[in-house]
Short mmCIF file of C-alpha atoms and ligand atoms in Angstrom, two decimals:
data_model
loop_
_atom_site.label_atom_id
_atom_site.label_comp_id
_atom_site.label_asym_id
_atom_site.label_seq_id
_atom_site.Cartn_x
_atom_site.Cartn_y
_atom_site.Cartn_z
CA UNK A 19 -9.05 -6.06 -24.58
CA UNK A 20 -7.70 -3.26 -26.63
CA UNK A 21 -5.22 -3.81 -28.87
CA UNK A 22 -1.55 -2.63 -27.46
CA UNK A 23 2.56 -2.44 -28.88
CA UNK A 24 4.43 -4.30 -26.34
CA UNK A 25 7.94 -3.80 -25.96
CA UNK A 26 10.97 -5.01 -23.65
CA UNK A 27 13.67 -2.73 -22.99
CA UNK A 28 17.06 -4.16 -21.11
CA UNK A 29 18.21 -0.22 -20.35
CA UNK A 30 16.06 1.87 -17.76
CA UNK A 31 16.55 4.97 -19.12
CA UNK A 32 15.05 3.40 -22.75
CA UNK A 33 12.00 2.21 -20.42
CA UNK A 34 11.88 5.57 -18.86
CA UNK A 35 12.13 7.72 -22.14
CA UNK A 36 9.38 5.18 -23.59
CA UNK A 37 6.97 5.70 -20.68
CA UNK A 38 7.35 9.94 -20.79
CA UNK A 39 7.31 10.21 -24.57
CA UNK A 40 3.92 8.72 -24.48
CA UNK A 41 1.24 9.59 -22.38
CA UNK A 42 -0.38 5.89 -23.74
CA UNK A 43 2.36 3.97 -22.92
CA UNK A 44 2.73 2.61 -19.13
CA UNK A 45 4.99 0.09 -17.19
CA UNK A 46 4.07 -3.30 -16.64
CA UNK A 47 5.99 -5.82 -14.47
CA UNK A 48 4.27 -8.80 -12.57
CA UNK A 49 0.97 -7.90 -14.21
CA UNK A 50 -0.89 -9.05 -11.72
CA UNK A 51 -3.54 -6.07 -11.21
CA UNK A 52 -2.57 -4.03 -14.66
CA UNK A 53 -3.81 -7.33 -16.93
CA UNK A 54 -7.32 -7.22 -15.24
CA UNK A 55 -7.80 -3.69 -15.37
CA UNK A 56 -7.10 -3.57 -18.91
CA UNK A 57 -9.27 -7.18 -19.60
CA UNK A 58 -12.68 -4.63 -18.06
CA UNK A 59 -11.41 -1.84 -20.00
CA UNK A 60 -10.83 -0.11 -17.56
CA UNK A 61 -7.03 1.18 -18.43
CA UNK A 62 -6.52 1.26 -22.00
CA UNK A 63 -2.83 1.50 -22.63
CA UNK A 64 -1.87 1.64 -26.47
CA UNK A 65 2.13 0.67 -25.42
CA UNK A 66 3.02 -1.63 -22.38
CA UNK A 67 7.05 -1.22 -21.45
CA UNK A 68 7.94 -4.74 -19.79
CA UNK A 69 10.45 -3.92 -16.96
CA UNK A 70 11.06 -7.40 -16.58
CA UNK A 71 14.55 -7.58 -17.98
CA UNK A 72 16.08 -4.76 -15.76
CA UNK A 73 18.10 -5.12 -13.30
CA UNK A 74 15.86 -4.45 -9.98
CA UNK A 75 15.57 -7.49 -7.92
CA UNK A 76 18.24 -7.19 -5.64
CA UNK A 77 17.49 -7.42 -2.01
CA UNK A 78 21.07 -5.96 0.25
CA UNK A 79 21.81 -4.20 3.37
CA UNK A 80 23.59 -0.78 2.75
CA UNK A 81 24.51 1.48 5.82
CA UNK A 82 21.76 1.90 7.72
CA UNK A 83 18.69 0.25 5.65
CA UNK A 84 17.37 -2.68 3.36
CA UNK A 85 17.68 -1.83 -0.19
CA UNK A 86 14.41 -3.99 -1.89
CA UNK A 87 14.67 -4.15 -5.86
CA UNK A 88 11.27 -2.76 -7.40
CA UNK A 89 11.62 -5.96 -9.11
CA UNK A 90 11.81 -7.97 -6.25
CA UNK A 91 8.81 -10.90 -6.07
CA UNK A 92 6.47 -10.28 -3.30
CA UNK A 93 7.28 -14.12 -2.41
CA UNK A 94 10.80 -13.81 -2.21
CA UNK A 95 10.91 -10.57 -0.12
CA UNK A 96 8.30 -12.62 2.67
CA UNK A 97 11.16 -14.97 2.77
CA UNK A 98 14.15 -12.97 2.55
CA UNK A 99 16.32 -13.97 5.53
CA UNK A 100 17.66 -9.95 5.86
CA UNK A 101 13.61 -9.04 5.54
CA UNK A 102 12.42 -11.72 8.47
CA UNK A 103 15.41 -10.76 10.53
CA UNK A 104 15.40 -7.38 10.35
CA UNK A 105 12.01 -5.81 9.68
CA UNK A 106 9.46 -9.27 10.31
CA UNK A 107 6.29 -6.48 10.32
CA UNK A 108 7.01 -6.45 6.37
CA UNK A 109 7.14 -9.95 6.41
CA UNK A 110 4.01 -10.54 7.80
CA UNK A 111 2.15 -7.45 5.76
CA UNK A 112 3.16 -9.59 2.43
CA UNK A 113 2.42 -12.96 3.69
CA UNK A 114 -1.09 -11.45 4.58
CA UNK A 115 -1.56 -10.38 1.10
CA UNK A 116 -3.12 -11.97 -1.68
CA UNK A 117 -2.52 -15.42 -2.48
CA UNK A 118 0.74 -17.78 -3.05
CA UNK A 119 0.46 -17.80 -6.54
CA UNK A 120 0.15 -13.96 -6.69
CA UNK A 121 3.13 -13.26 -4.63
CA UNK A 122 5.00 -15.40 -6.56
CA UNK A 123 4.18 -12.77 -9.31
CA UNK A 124 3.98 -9.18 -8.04
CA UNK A 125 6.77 -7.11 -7.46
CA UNK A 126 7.59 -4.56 -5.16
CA UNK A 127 6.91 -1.67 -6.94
CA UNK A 128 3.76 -2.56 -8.19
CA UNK A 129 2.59 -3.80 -5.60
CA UNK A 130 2.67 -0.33 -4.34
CA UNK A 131 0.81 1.29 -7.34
CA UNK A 132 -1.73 -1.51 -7.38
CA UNK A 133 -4.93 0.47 -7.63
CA UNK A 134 -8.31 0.17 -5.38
CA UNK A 135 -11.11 -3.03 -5.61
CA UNK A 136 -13.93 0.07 -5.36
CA UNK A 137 -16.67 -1.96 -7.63
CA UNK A 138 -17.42 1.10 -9.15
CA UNK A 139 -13.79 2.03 -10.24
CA UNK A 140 -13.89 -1.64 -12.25
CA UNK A 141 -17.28 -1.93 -13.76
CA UNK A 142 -17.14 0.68 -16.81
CA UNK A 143 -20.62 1.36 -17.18
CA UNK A 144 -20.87 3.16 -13.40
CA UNK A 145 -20.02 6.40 -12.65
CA UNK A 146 -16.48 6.55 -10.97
CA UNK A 147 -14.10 9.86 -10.91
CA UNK A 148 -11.24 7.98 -10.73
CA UNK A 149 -11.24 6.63 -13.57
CA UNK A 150 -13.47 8.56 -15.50
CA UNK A 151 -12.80 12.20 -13.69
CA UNK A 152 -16.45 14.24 -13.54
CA UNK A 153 -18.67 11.02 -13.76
CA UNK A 154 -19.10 11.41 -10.12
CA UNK A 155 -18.86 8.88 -7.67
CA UNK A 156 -21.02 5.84 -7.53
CA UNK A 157 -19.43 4.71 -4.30
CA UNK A 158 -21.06 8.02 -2.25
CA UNK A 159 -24.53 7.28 -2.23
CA UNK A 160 -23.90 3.57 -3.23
CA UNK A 161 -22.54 0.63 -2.24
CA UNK A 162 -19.73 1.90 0.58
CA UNK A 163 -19.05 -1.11 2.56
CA UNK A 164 -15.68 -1.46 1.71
CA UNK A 165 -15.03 2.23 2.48
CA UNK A 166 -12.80 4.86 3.89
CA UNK A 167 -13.69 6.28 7.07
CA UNK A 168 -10.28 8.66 6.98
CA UNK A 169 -9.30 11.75 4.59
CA UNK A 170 -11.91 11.04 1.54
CA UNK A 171 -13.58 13.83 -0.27
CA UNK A 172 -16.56 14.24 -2.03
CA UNK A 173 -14.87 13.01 -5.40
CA UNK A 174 -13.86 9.22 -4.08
CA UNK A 175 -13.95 7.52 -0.62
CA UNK A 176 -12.42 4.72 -2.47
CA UNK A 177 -9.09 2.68 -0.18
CA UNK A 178 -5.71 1.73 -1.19
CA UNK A 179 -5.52 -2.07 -1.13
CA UNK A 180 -1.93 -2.90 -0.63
CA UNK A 181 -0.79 -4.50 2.83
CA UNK A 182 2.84 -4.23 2.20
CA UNK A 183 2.44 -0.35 2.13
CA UNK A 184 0.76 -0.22 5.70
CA UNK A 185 4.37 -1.79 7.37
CA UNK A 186 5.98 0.63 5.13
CA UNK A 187 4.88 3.39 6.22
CA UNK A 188 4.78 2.29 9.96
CA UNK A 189 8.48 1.82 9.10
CA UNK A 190 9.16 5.19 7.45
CA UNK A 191 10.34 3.60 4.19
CA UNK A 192 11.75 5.64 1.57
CA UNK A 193 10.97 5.30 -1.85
CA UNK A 194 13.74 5.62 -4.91
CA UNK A 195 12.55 6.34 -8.33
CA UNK A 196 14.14 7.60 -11.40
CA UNK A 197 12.47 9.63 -14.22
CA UNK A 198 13.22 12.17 -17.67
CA UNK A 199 14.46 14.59 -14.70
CA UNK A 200 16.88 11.85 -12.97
CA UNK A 201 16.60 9.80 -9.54
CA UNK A 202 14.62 11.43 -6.26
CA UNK A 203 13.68 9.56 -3.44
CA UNK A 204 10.01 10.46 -1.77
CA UNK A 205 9.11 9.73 1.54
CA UNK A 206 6.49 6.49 1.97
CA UNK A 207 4.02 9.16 3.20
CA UNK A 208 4.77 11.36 0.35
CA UNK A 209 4.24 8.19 -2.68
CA UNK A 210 0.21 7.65 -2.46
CA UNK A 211 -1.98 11.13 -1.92
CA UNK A 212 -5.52 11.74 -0.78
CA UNK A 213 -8.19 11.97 -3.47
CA UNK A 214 -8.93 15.61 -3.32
CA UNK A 215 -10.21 17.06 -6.21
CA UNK A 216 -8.11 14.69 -8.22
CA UNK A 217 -8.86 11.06 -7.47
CA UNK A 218 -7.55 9.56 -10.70
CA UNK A 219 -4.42 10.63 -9.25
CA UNK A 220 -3.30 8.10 -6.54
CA UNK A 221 0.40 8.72 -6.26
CA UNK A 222 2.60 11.90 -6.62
CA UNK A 223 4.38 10.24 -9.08
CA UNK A 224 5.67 12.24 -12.03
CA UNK A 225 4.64 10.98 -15.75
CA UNK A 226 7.56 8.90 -16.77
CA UNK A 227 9.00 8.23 -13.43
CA UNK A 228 9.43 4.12 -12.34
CA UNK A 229 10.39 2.99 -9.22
CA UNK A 230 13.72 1.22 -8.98
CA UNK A 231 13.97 0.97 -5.21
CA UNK A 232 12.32 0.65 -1.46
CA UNK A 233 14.26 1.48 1.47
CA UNK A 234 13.60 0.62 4.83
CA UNK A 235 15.82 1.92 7.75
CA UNK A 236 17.14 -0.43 10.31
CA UNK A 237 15.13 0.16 13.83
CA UNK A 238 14.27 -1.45 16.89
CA UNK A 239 11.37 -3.12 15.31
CA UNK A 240 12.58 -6.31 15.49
CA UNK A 241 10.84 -8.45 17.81
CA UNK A 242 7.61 -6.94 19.11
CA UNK A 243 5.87 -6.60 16.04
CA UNK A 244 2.30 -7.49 14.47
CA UNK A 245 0.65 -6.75 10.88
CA UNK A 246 -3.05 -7.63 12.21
CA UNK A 247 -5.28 -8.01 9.32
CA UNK A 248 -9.22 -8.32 9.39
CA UNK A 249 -10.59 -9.80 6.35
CA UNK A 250 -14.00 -11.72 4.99
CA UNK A 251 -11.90 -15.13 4.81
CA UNK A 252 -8.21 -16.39 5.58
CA UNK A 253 -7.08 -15.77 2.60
CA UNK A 254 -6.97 -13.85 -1.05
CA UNK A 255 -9.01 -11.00 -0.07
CA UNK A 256 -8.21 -7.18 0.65
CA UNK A 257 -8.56 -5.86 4.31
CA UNK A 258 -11.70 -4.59 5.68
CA UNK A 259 -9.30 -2.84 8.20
CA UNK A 260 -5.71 -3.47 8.98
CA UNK A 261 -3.08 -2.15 11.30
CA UNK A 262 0.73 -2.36 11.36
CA UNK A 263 1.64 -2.50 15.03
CA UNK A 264 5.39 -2.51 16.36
CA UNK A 265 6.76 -1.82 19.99
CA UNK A 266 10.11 -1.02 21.28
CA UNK A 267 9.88 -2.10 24.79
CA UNK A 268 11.75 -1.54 27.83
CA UNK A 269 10.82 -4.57 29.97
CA UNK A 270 6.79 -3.63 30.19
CA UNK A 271 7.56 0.09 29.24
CA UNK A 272 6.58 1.76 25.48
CA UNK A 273 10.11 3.46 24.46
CA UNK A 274 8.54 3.71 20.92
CA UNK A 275 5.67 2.42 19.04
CA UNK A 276 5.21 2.91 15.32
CA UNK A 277 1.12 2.23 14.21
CA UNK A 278 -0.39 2.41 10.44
CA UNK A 279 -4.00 1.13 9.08
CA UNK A 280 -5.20 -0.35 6.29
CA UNK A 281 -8.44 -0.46 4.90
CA UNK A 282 -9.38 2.77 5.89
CA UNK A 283 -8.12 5.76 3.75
CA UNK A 284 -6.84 6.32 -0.42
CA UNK A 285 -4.01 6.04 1.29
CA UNK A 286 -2.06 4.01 4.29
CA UNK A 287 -3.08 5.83 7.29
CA UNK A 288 -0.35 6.84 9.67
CA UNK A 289 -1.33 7.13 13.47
CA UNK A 290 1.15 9.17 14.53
CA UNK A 291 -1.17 10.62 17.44
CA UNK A 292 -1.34 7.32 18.73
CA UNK A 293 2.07 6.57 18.57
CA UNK A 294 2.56 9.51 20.65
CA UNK A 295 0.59 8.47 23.15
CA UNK A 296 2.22 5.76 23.73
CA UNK A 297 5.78 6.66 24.47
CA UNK A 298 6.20 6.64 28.11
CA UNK A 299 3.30 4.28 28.49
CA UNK A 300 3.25 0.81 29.90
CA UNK A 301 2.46 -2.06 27.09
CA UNK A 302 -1.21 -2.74 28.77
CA UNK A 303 -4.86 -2.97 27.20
CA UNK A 304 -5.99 -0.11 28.71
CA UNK A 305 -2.84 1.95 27.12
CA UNK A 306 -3.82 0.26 23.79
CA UNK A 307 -7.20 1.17 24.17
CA UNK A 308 -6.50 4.66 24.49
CA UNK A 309 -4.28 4.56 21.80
CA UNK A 310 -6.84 3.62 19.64
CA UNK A 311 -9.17 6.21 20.85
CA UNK A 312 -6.49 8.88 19.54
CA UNK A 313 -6.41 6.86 16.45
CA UNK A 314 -9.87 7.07 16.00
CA UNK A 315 -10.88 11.10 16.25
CA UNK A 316 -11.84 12.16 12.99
CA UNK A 317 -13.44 9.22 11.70
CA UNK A 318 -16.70 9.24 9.48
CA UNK A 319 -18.59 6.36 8.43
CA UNK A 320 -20.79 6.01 5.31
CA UNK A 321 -24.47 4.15 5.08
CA UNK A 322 -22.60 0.65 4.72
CA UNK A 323 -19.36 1.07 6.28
CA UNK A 324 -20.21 2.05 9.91
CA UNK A 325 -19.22 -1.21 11.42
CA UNK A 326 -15.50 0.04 10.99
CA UNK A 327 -15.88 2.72 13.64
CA UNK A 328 -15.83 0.09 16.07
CA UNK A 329 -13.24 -2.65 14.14
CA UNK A 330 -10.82 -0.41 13.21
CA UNK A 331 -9.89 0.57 17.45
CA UNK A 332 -10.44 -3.22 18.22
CA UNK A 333 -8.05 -3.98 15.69
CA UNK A 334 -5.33 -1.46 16.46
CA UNK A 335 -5.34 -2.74 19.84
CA UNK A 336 -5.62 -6.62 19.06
CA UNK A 337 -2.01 -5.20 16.89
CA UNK A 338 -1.12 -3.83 19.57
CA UNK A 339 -1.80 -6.78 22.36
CA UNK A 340 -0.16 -9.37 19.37
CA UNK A 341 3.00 -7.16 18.80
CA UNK A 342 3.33 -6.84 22.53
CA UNK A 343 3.22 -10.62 23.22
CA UNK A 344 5.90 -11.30 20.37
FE1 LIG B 411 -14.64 5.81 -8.13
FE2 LIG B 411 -13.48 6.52 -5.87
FE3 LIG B 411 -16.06 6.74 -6.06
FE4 LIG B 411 -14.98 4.32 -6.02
S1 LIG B 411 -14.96 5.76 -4.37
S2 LIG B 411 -16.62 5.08 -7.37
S3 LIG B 411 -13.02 4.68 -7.04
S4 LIG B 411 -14.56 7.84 -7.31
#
């Protein structure tokens, strides 16, 4: 490991101003991805700014949302009483991630920047434009199993690995940051981008700017809900697809249905299509299955990853069938 100046600032705006000054220096809270990246050499910050003694964990409702702390553990927001009662999909999509140990050490917000498990992106001797941009991408005409089948480009078909942001953008979360220009809030679908030409880029963060905050609106999401996840064992391993499903049902009738995947794109893949579809619908297989259909048009598989063309639809509408049966 390279060596690094480590400091812990008790003011955000000192962590802020520490992080923009620098274009070397970069956040760390839980650890729990940046620690291994840097062990392979693959991120080589010269200044790590602990967040760890801000003031971010809180966990409230205010008006018409949950306010989540970026500092909030993975573990504790699973178990939150106001998370499980109000928005259970988010439980689940944490629960599903990882392993105890390592929710008992990620946060929220970094959770969300975790980067992807592409081989290629964590082995420094391969080619990978994301984190060496121009070196091309090893993934293309390599090893692809793991894969996205959505909105890649020819720079990086890599996936974004986090299961908490799949429920959060099925539940049209907002995120809060602050930064050297002061505090926006981004849309969930507006944090992580598509590769483009620009994979090293995964978010549209700005240098400098942290995230103090999620917010998640209240809904009828309550009940019928399902984070369906598809994996090589039970536990401690990244989806080979997932879906967020949640229903708002009138007796047997779809009022609204809010649907996201994992797995399968740089970035959580909405299915707003096939939400669409099923307003008005009644909460049956063969409405699922349709559903999934919509989901599906656009898809492209590489040499390895073909088998997700078929488990990505038959796990949208086991989600669906699950969240139904709540
Ligand atoms: Fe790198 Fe992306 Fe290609 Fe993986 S898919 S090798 S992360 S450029």
């Amino acid at each position: 490991m390279n060596q690094f100046q480590y400091v812990r600032p008790t003011q955000q705006r000192t962590a802020i101003t520490a992080v923009a000054k620098d274009p070397n220096a970069t956040f760390i809270a839980g650890g729990t991805n940046l620690v291994d990246l840097m062990k392979r050499g693959v991120m080589t910050p010269q200044k790590l700014v602990d967040i760890n003694r801000l003031p971010l964990t809180k966990i409230e409702h205010q008006k018409n949302s949950l306010r989540i702390g970026a500092l909030a553990l993975n573990a504790t927001v699973a178990n939150h009483q106001l998370v499980r009662e109000r928005h259970p999909l988010l439980a689940q999509a944490l629960n599903a991630g990882a392993s105890a140990q390592l929710r008992n050490m990620a946060t929220v917000g970094g959770n969300l920047l975790q980067r992807t498990r592409c081989p290629y992106f964590y082995d420094v001797t391969l080619p990978c434009n994301k984190r060496q941009p121009g070196s091309g991408c090893g993934a293309l005409e390599g090893i692809n199993r793991m894969h996205a089948i959505f909105g890649f480009s020819d720079k990086c078909i890599a996936v974004h690995p986090s299961d908490m942001s799949v429920a959060l953008a099925a539940l049209d979360a907002t995120v809060l940051v602050s930064g050297p220009k002061g505090d926006r809030s981004i849309a969930f679908a507006d944090l992580h981008r598509l590769p483009g030409d620009a994979p090293e880029k995964d978010t549209t963060l700005e240098p400098g700017e942290l995230i103090t905050a999620v917010e998640v609106p209240d809904g009828h999401f309550t009940r019928y809900v399902s984070y369906y996840k598809v994996r090589e064992r039970a536990s401690y391993a990244f989806a080979l697809v997932s879906v967020a499903a949640a229903l708002d049902l009138d007796g047997d009738n779809i009022v609204a249905a809010r649907l996201a995947m994992g797995g399968v794109a740089h970035k959580p893949w909405r299915l707003a299509a096939a939400e669409q579809h099923l307003i008005g619908k009644p909460a049956t297989e063969a409405s699922f299955r349709q559903a999934a259909d919509v989901a599906m048009q656009g898809a492209k598989a590489f040499k390895h990853n073909e088998y997700k063309l078929k488990l990505a639809p038959n796990t949208i509408v086991q989600a669906l069938k699950t969240a139904a049966a709540a």
